[in-house]
Coordinates of C-alpha atoms in Angstrom, one line a residue:
M1 CA 37.4 -58.0 -38.2
E2 CA 33.8 -58.3 -39.3
T3 CA 33.8 -54.7 -40.4
I4 CA 37.0 -55.2 -42.5
L5 CA 35.5 -58.3 -44.1
A6 CA 32.2 -56.5 -44.8
N7 CA 34.1 -53.6 -46.4
A8 CA 36.2 -56.0 -48.5
V9 CA 33.0 -57.8 -49.7
E10 CA 31.4 -54.4 -50.7
A11 CA 34.6 -53.3 -52.4
I12 CA 34.9 -56.6 -54.3
A13 CA 31.2 -56.2 -55.4
G14 CA 32.0 -52.7 -56.7
A15 CA 35.2 -53.6 -58.5
T16 CA 35.4 -54.0 -62.2
G17 CA 38.2 -55.5 -64.3
Y18 CA 41.3 -57.1 -62.8
I19 CA 42.2 -55.9 -59.3
Y20 CA 45.0 -57.2 -57.1
P21 CA 43.7 -58.5 -53.7
N22 CA 45.5 -55.8 -51.8
E23 CA 43.9 -53.1 -53.9
F24 CA 40.3 -53.7 -52.9
E25 CA 40.5 -51.5 -49.9
L26 CA 42.0 -48.0 -50.2
H27 CA 44.9 -47.1 -47.8
W28 CA 44.1 -43.4 -47.8
G29 CA 40.6 -42.2 -46.9
I30 CA 38.9 -38.9 -46.3
L31 CA 41.4 -37.8 -43.6
I32 CA 44.1 -37.6 -46.2
V33 CA 41.7 -35.5 -48.3
V34 CA 41.1 -33.1 -45.5
Y35 CA 44.8 -32.7 -44.8
P36 CA 45.8 -31.0 -48.1
Y37 CA 42.6 -29.0 -48.0
L38 CA 43.5 -27.5 -44.7
T39 CA 47.1 -26.8 -45.5
G40 CA 45.9 -25.1 -48.7
L41 CA 43.6 -22.8 -46.8
V42 CA 46.6 -21.9 -44.5
A43 CA 48.9 -21.0 -47.4
G44 CA 46.2 -19.1 -49.3
A45 CA 45.2 -17.0 -46.3
F46 CA 48.8 -16.1 -45.5
I47 CA 49.6 -15.2 -49.1
L48 CA 46.6 -12.9 -49.1
A49 CA 47.8 -11.2 -46.0
S50 CA 51.2 -10.8 -47.5
L51 CA 49.7 -8.8 -50.4
E52 CA 48.9 -6.0 -48.0
R53 CA 52.0 -6.2 -45.8
V54 CA 54.7 -6.6 -48.5
F55 CA 53.1 -5.2 -51.7
K56 CA 51.0 -2.5 -49.9
V57 CA 47.7 -3.4 -51.4
S58 CA 45.8 -1.0 -49.1
A59 CA 42.4 -2.2 -50.1
L60 CA 43.1 -5.4 -48.3
I61 CA 43.8 -3.8 -44.9
P62 CA 40.3 -4.8 -43.5
V63 CA 41.3 -8.5 -44.0
Y64 CA 45.0 -8.4 -43.2
R65 CA 44.9 -9.3 -39.5
L66 CA 41.9 -11.6 -40.0
S67 CA 43.9 -13.5 -42.7
L68 CA 46.8 -14.0 -40.3
L69 CA 44.5 -15.3 -37.5
T70 CA 42.7 -17.5 -40.0
A71 CA 46.0 -19.0 -41.2
L72 CA 47.1 -19.7 -37.6
S73 CA 43.7 -21.3 -36.8
F74 CA 43.9 -23.7 -39.7
L75 CA 47.6 -24.4 -39.3
L76 CA 47.0 -25.6 -35.7
I77 CA 44.5 -28.2 -36.9
A78 CA 46.3 -29.1 -40.2
P79 CA 48.4 -32.0 -38.9
L80 CA 45.6 -33.6 -36.9
P81 CA 44.2 -35.6 -40.0
L82 CA 47.6 -37.1 -40.5
L83 CA 48.0 -38.0 -36.8
A84 CA 44.5 -39.5 -36.7
H85 CA 45.2 -41.5 -39.8
L86 CA 48.5 -42.9 -38.4
G87 CA 46.7 -44.2 -35.3
R88 CA 49.9 -43.7 -33.2
P89 CA 50.3 -39.9 -33.0
E90 CA 53.2 -40.2 -30.5
R91 CA 55.3 -41.6 -33.4
A92 CA 55.1 -38.2 -35.2
L93 CA 57.7 -37.0 -32.7
E94 CA 60.2 -39.4 -34.1
M95 CA 60.6 -37.2 -37.2
F96 CA 62.2 -34.6 -34.9
L97 CA 64.3 -37.0 -32.9
T98 CA 65.6 -39.0 -35.8
P99 CA 65.3 -36.6 -38.8
H100 CA 65.3 -38.3 -42.2
T101 CA 66.3 -35.6 -44.7
K102 CA 65.4 -37.8 -47.8
S103 CA 61.8 -38.2 -46.7
A104 CA 59.5 -35.5 -48.0
M105 CA 56.8 -36.4 -45.4
A106 CA 59.3 -36.3 -42.6
M107 CA 60.6 -32.9 -43.7
F108 CA 57.0 -31.7 -43.4
G109 CA 57.4 -31.7 -39.6
F110 CA 60.3 -29.2 -39.9
V111 CA 58.4 -27.1 -42.4
Y112 CA 55.4 -27.1 -40.1
V113 CA 57.3 -26.0 -37.0
W114 CA 59.2 -23.3 -39.0
Y115 CA 56.0 -22.0 -40.4
L116 CA 54.1 -22.0 -37.1
M117 CA 56.9 -20.8 -34.7
V118 CA 59.0 -18.6 -36.9
V119 CA 56.6 -17.2 -39.4
L120 CA 53.0 -16.9 -38.2
L121 CA 53.5 -16.6 -34.4
L122 CA 56.3 -14.1 -34.7
E123 CA 54.6 -12.0 -37.3
L124 CA 51.4 -11.9 -35.2
W125 CA 53.4 -10.9 -32.1
F126 CA 55.2 -8.1 -33.8
D127 CA 52.0 -6.9 -35.5
Y128 CA 50.0 -7.0 -32.2
R129 CA 52.7 -6.0 -29.7
Q130 CA 51.6 -2.4 -29.4
D131 CA 47.9 -3.3 -29.1
I132 CA 48.7 -6.0 -26.6
I133 CA 50.5 -3.4 -24.4
N134 CA 47.6 -1.0 -24.7
W135 CA 45.1 -3.8 -23.8
A136 CA 47.2 -4.7 -20.8
R137 CA 47.2 -1.1 -19.6
K138 CA 43.5 -0.7 -20.0
S139 CA 42.4 -4.1 -18.6
T140 CA 42.0 -5.2 -15.0
G141 CA 42.3 -8.5 -13.1
L142 CA 43.5 -11.6 -14.8
K143 CA 43.0 -10.1 -18.3
K144 CA 45.6 -7.5 -17.5
Y145 CA 48.2 -10.1 -16.5
F146 CA 47.2 -12.3 -19.5
Y147 CA 48.0 -9.5 -22.0
Y148 CA 51.2 -8.6 -20.1
A149 CA 52.2 -12.2 -20.5
L150 CA 51.5 -12.0 -24.2
S151 CA 53.8 -9.0 -24.5
L152 CA 56.7 -11.2 -23.2
G153 CA 57.9 -8.3 -21.1
S154 CA 58.5 -6.0 -24.1
T155 CA 56.4 -3.0 -23.1
S156 CA 58.2 -0.2 -24.9
T157 CA 56.0 1.8 -27.2
S158 CA 58.7 4.3 -28.3
D159 CA 58.9 5.3 -31.9
E160 CA 62.1 3.3 -32.3
A161 CA 60.5 0.2 -30.9
L162 CA 57.4 0.5 -33.1
A163 CA 59.6 1.1 -36.1
F164 CA 61.5 -2.1 -35.3
D165 CA 58.3 -4.0 -35.0
A166 CA 57.2 -2.8 -38.4
K167 CA 60.5 -3.7 -40.0
A168 CA 60.7 -7.1 -38.3
G169 CA 57.1 -7.9 -39.2
R170 CA 57.7 -7.1 -42.9
F171 CA 60.9 -9.1 -43.0
I172 CA 59.1 -12.1 -41.5
T173 CA 56.4 -11.8 -44.1
L174 CA 59.0 -11.8 -46.8
I175 CA 60.5 -15.0 -45.6
G176 CA 57.0 -16.3 -44.9
I177 CA 55.9 -16.2 -48.6
P178 CA 58.2 -18.9 -49.8
S179 CA 57.5 -20.8 -46.6
A180 CA 53.8 -20.8 -47.5
F181 CA 54.6 -21.9 -51.0
L182 CA 56.8 -24.7 -49.5
L183 CA 54.1 -25.7 -47.0
H184 CA 51.5 -26.6 -49.6
G185 CA 53.7 -27.1 -52.6
Y186 CA 55.4 -30.1 -50.9
V187 CA 52.0 -31.9 -50.7
G188 CA 51.7 -31.7 -54.5
F189 CA 55.4 -32.7 -54.7
I190 CA 54.7 -35.9 -52.7
F191 CA 51.8 -36.9 -55.0
G192 CA 53.6 -35.8 -58.2
S193 CA 56.7 -37.8 -57.3
V194 CA 54.9 -41.2 -57.3
K195 CA 56.1 -42.2 -60.8
A196 CA 54.3 -45.6 -60.6
N197 CA 50.9 -43.9 -60.5
P198 CA 49.9 -42.2 -63.7
W199 CA 47.1 -40.2 -62.0
W200 CA 49.6 -38.5 -59.7
S201 CA 52.9 -38.5 -61.6
S202 CA 53.0 -35.0 -63.1
V203 CA 55.5 -32.1 -62.8
L204 CA 52.6 -29.7 -62.7
M205 CA 51.1 -31.3 -59.5
P206 CA 52.9 -29.0 -57.0
I207 CA 52.1 -25.9 -59.0
V208 CA 48.4 -27.0 -59.4
F209 CA 48.3 -27.6 -55.6
L210 CA 49.8 -24.2 -54.9
F211 CA 47.4 -22.2 -57.1
S212 CA 44.4 -24.1 -55.9
A213 CA 45.6 -23.3 -52.3
I214 CA 45.7 -19.6 -53.2
V215 CA 42.2 -19.8 -54.7
S216 CA 40.8 -21.6 -51.6
G217 CA 42.4 -19.3 -49.1
I218 CA 41.2 -16.1 -50.8
A219 CA 37.7 -17.6 -51.2
L220 CA 37.7 -18.5 -47.5
M221 CA 38.6 -15.0 -46.5
V222 CA 35.8 -13.6 -48.6
L223 CA 33.4 -15.8 -46.6
I224 CA 34.9 -15.1 -43.2
Y225 CA 35.1 -11.3 -43.9
M226 CA 31.5 -11.1 -45.1
V227 CA 30.1 -13.3 -42.2
T228 CA 32.1 -11.5 -39.5
T229 CA 31.2 -8.1 -40.8
M230 CA 27.6 -9.0 -40.9
F231 CA 27.6 -10.4 -37.3
R232 CA 29.4 -7.2 -36.2
W233 CA 26.6 -5.1 -37.7
K234 CA 29.2 -3.2 -39.9
R235 CA 29.0 -2.4 -43.6
I236 CA 31.2 -4.4 -45.9
N237 CA 34.0 -2.5 -47.5
M238 CA 33.3 -2.9 -51.2
D239 CA 36.8 -1.8 -52.2
C240 CA 38.2 -4.6 -50.2
L241 CA 35.6 -7.1 -51.5
N242 CA 36.1 -6.1 -55.1
K243 CA 39.9 -6.4 -54.7
L244 CA 39.4 -9.9 -53.2
G245 CA 37.2 -10.7 -56.1
L246 CA 39.8 -9.5 -58.6
F247 CA 42.6 -11.6 -57.0
L248 CA 40.2 -14.6 -56.9
I249 CA 39.4 -14.4 -60.6
V250 CA 43.1 -14.1 -61.6
A251 CA 44.1 -17.0 -59.3
M252 CA 41.2 -19.1 -60.6
I253 CA 42.0 -18.5 -64.2
V254 CA 45.6 -19.6 -63.7
D255 CA 44.6 -22.6 -61.6
F256 CA 42.0 -23.8 -64.1
S257 CA 44.4 -23.3 -67.0
L258 CA 47.1 -25.3 -65.2
E259 CA 44.7 -28.2 -64.6
L260 CA 43.5 -28.0 -68.2
L261 CA 47.1 -28.1 -69.4
D262 CA 47.9 -31.1 -67.2
F263 CA 44.9 -32.9 -68.6
I264 CA 45.8 -32.1 -72.2
Q265 CA 49.4 -33.3 -71.6
R266 CA 48.0 -36.6 -70.4
L267 CA 45.9 -36.9 -73.5
Y268 CA 48.8 -36.0 -75.7
E269 CA 51.1 -38.6 -74.2
S270 CA 48.4 -41.2 -74.5
E271 CA 50.3 -43.9 -72.6
E272 CA 48.8 -47.3 -71.8
S273 CA 47.2 -45.7 -68.7
I274 CA 44.9 -43.4 -70.7
N275 CA 42.2 -46.0 -71.1
I276 CA 41.9 -46.8 -67.4
L277 CA 42.0 -43.1 -66.5
S278 CA 39.4 -42.2 -69.0
S279 CA 37.2 -45.0 -67.7
M280 CA 37.7 -43.8 -64.1
I281 CA 36.8 -40.2 -65.1
S282 CA 33.7 -41.3 -66.9
N283 CA 32.5 -43.7 -64.2
R284 CA 34.0 -43.4 -60.7
L285 CA 34.9 -39.7 -60.7
F286 CA 32.2 -38.3 -63.0
I287 CA 30.2 -36.6 -60.2
S288 CA 33.2 -35.4 -58.2
L289 CA 35.4 -34.4 -61.1
I290 CA 33.1 -33.3 -64.0
I291 CA 30.1 -32.0 -62.0
S292 CA 31.5 -30.9 -58.7
Q293 CA 35.1 -29.8 -59.5
I294 CA 34.8 -28.4 -63.0
I295 CA 31.2 -27.2 -63.5
I296 CA 30.1 -26.3 -59.9
G297 CA 33.5 -25.5 -58.4
S298 CA 35.2 -23.8 -61.3
I299 CA 33.1 -22.6 -64.2
A300 CA 30.1 -21.4 -62.2
P301 CA 32.1 -19.4 -59.6
M302 CA 34.2 -17.8 -62.4
A303 CA 31.1 -16.7 -64.2
A304 CA 29.7 -15.3 -60.9
L305 CA 32.9 -13.5 -60.1
V306 CA 33.2 -12.0 -63.6
M307 CA 29.6 -10.8 -63.4
A308 CA 30.2 -9.3 -60.0
R309 CA 33.5 -7.7 -60.8
F310 CA 33.0 -6.4 -64.3
R311 CA 29.3 -6.0 -64.8
K312 CA 27.4 -3.0 -63.5
V313 CA 25.3 -4.6 -60.9
P314 CA 24.1 -3.2 -57.5
D315 CA 26.4 -3.7 -54.5
E316 CA 23.8 -6.0 -52.9
M317 CA 23.9 -8.3 -55.9
K318 CA 27.7 -8.1 -56.0
R319 CA 27.9 -9.3 -52.4
M320 CA 25.5 -12.2 -53.1
L321 CA 27.5 -13.2 -56.1
Y322 CA 30.8 -13.1 -54.2
F323 CA 29.4 -15.1 -51.4
I324 CA 27.9 -17.8 -53.7
A325 CA 31.1 -17.9 -55.7
A326 CA 33.2 -18.4 -52.5
I327 CA 31.1 -21.2 -51.3
L328 CA 31.2 -23.0 -54.7
I329 CA 35.0 -22.6 -54.8
Q330 CA 35.3 -24.4 -51.5
V331 CA 33.2 -27.2 -53.0
G332 CA 35.4 -27.3 -56.0
I333 CA 38.7 -27.2 -54.2
F334 CA 37.6 -30.0 -51.8
S335 CA 36.5 -32.0 -54.8
T336 CA 40.0 -31.4 -56.3
R337 CA 41.6 -32.9 -53.2
W338 CA 39.1 -35.7 -53.2
N339 CA 39.8 -36.6 -56.8
V340 CA 43.6 -36.4 -56.4
V341 CA 43.8 -38.5 -53.2
L342 CA 41.1 -41.1 -53.9
G343 CA 41.3 -41.0 -57.6
G344 CA 44.9 -42.2 -57.6
Q345 CA 43.9 -45.3 -55.6
L346 CA 40.8 -46.3 -57.6
F347 CA 42.5 -48.1 -60.4
S348 CA 44.6 -51.2 -60.3
K349 CA 48.4 -51.2 -60.7
S350 CA 47.8 -53.6 -63.6
L351 CA 45.8 -50.7 -65.3
R352 CA 43.0 -53.2 -66.0
G353 CA 40.4 -52.6 -63.2
L354 CA 38.7 -50.1 -61.0
T355 CA 37.7 -50.3 -57.4
T356 CA 35.4 -48.2 -55.2
Y357 CA 35.7 -46.1 -52.1
K358 CA 33.0 -46.4 -49.4
L359 CA 32.9 -43.4 -47.1
E360 CA 32.1 -44.4 -43.5
M361 CA 30.0 -42.2 -41.3
F362 CA 31.6 -43.0 -38.0
G363 CA 35.0 -44.2 -36.8
L364 CA 38.4 -42.5 -36.9
E365 CA 38.4 -42.5 -40.7
G366 CA 34.8 -41.5 -41.0
L367 CA 32.8 -38.5 -42.2
F368 CA 31.9 -37.3 -38.7
V369 CA 35.6 -37.0 -37.6
S370 CA 36.4 -35.1 -40.8
I371 CA 33.6 -32.6 -40.3
V372 CA 34.8 -32.0 -36.7
L373 CA 38.3 -31.4 -38.0
L374 CA 36.9 -28.9 -40.6
I375 CA 34.9 -27.1 -37.9
M376 CA 37.7 -26.9 -35.3
P377 CA 39.7 -24.1 -37.1
F378 CA 36.6 -21.9 -37.0
V379 CA 36.3 -22.5 -33.2
I380 CA 39.9 -21.6 -32.7
L381 CA 39.5 -18.5 -34.9
F382 CA 36.5 -17.4 -32.8
V383 CA 38.7 -17.6 -29.7
L384 CA 41.7 -15.9 -31.3
V385 CA 39.4 -13.1 -32.5
K386 CA 38.1 -12.6 -29.0
I387 CA 41.7 -12.4 -27.6
L388 CA 43.3 -10.5 -30.5
P389 CA 40.5 -8.4 -32.2
P390 CA 41.7 -8.0 -35.8
W391 CA 39.5 -4.9 -36.5
E392 CA 41.2 -2.5 -34.2
G393 CA 44.0 -1.5 -36.5
G394 CA 47.6 -2.5 -36.9
H395 CA 50.4 -0.3 -35.7
H396 CA 52.6 -0.9 -38.8
E397 CA 50.2 1.2 -40.7
P398 CA 47.1 3.0 -39.4
M399 CA 43.8 1.2 -40.2
R400 CA 42.1 3.1 -42.9
L401 CA 38.4 2.0 -42.9
A402 CA 36.0 3.3 -45.4
P403 CA 33.7 6.0 -43.9
A404 CA 30.7 3.8 -44.3
E405 CA 32.3 0.9 -42.4
S406 CA 32.8 2.9 -39.3
K407 CA 29.1 3.4 -39.0
K408 CA 26.8 0.8 -37.5

């Protein structure tokens, strides 16, 4: 109680203009910022993998399986911020027991289960089945039984069985692409559907969320691919890295253009909310929006990517530019989620006042829990990579590593 009162006093001290009493304390905190950030990484990583599987972008073969495992790792953690925010995680099961088809948030449960069980797990199983059987035959002890269990009793490696695996995997990827779009697009749909909030109410919101998800997912795979390759003492496949950089530039240009278009539209409409939104941008969100999201998270990485991709620079310099750009993009995308989720709660419904958000260090809604949630997918990915090594080639198409990469 004392903590709530102390927070309320601090919020009141930071408020300006006219604020309703129930608007001093924000209902959604950093956990709701983390949630769309994680789902965006899932969607982006899966869409990147789909480029190789469906559209035969052979340069991306070194990151194909790694992208699928990354998407699975982040998807397993994605609902935890929501459950932690609810405080009663067991109530989440009610969306399955009493489905409410008119609730976008409730339908997320079904989208999540579909994406996890039907898309990602099935695609990984069909893609790894031959390798799982081979690992079971070569292993001994408990490891042997573990891999046999993963094969689910399907131990045929005939040409017909492998051909079926390849066709099934490709079909699942095809239905997985719209599923990935739906998984993250619905988050933007929820924010964009709040007509009473001028910061959120925009038809471009789902599309902006979707393209920012693609940007964040590709940037994440650049980081993971470079780091894992370095720790494996392998040489980075520059064809793969350059292709990732090219897709990243295209996705960033589209994403930045959409955000700019959305901002111009708000200025053109110039409704009564424009004054409070302008005040919020120039005061409360100046650092997170202008500095972090636009300058550090968008313009700087685009300049680095253009230099790495289109200028004649040594490979060592290219790798450094790609790495720096990927890190800055993650900062920019997280800032985007921060500005959307928290920015929409910083101004009064009367459009006459601004409040503040104080980030706590500890507690369920604190910074420490959020950092743990952001680290957990990497721990899961580490375990998955140990169980299902992604660098040993997929049976649907032989792994074609560059000659330099096969050398230590």
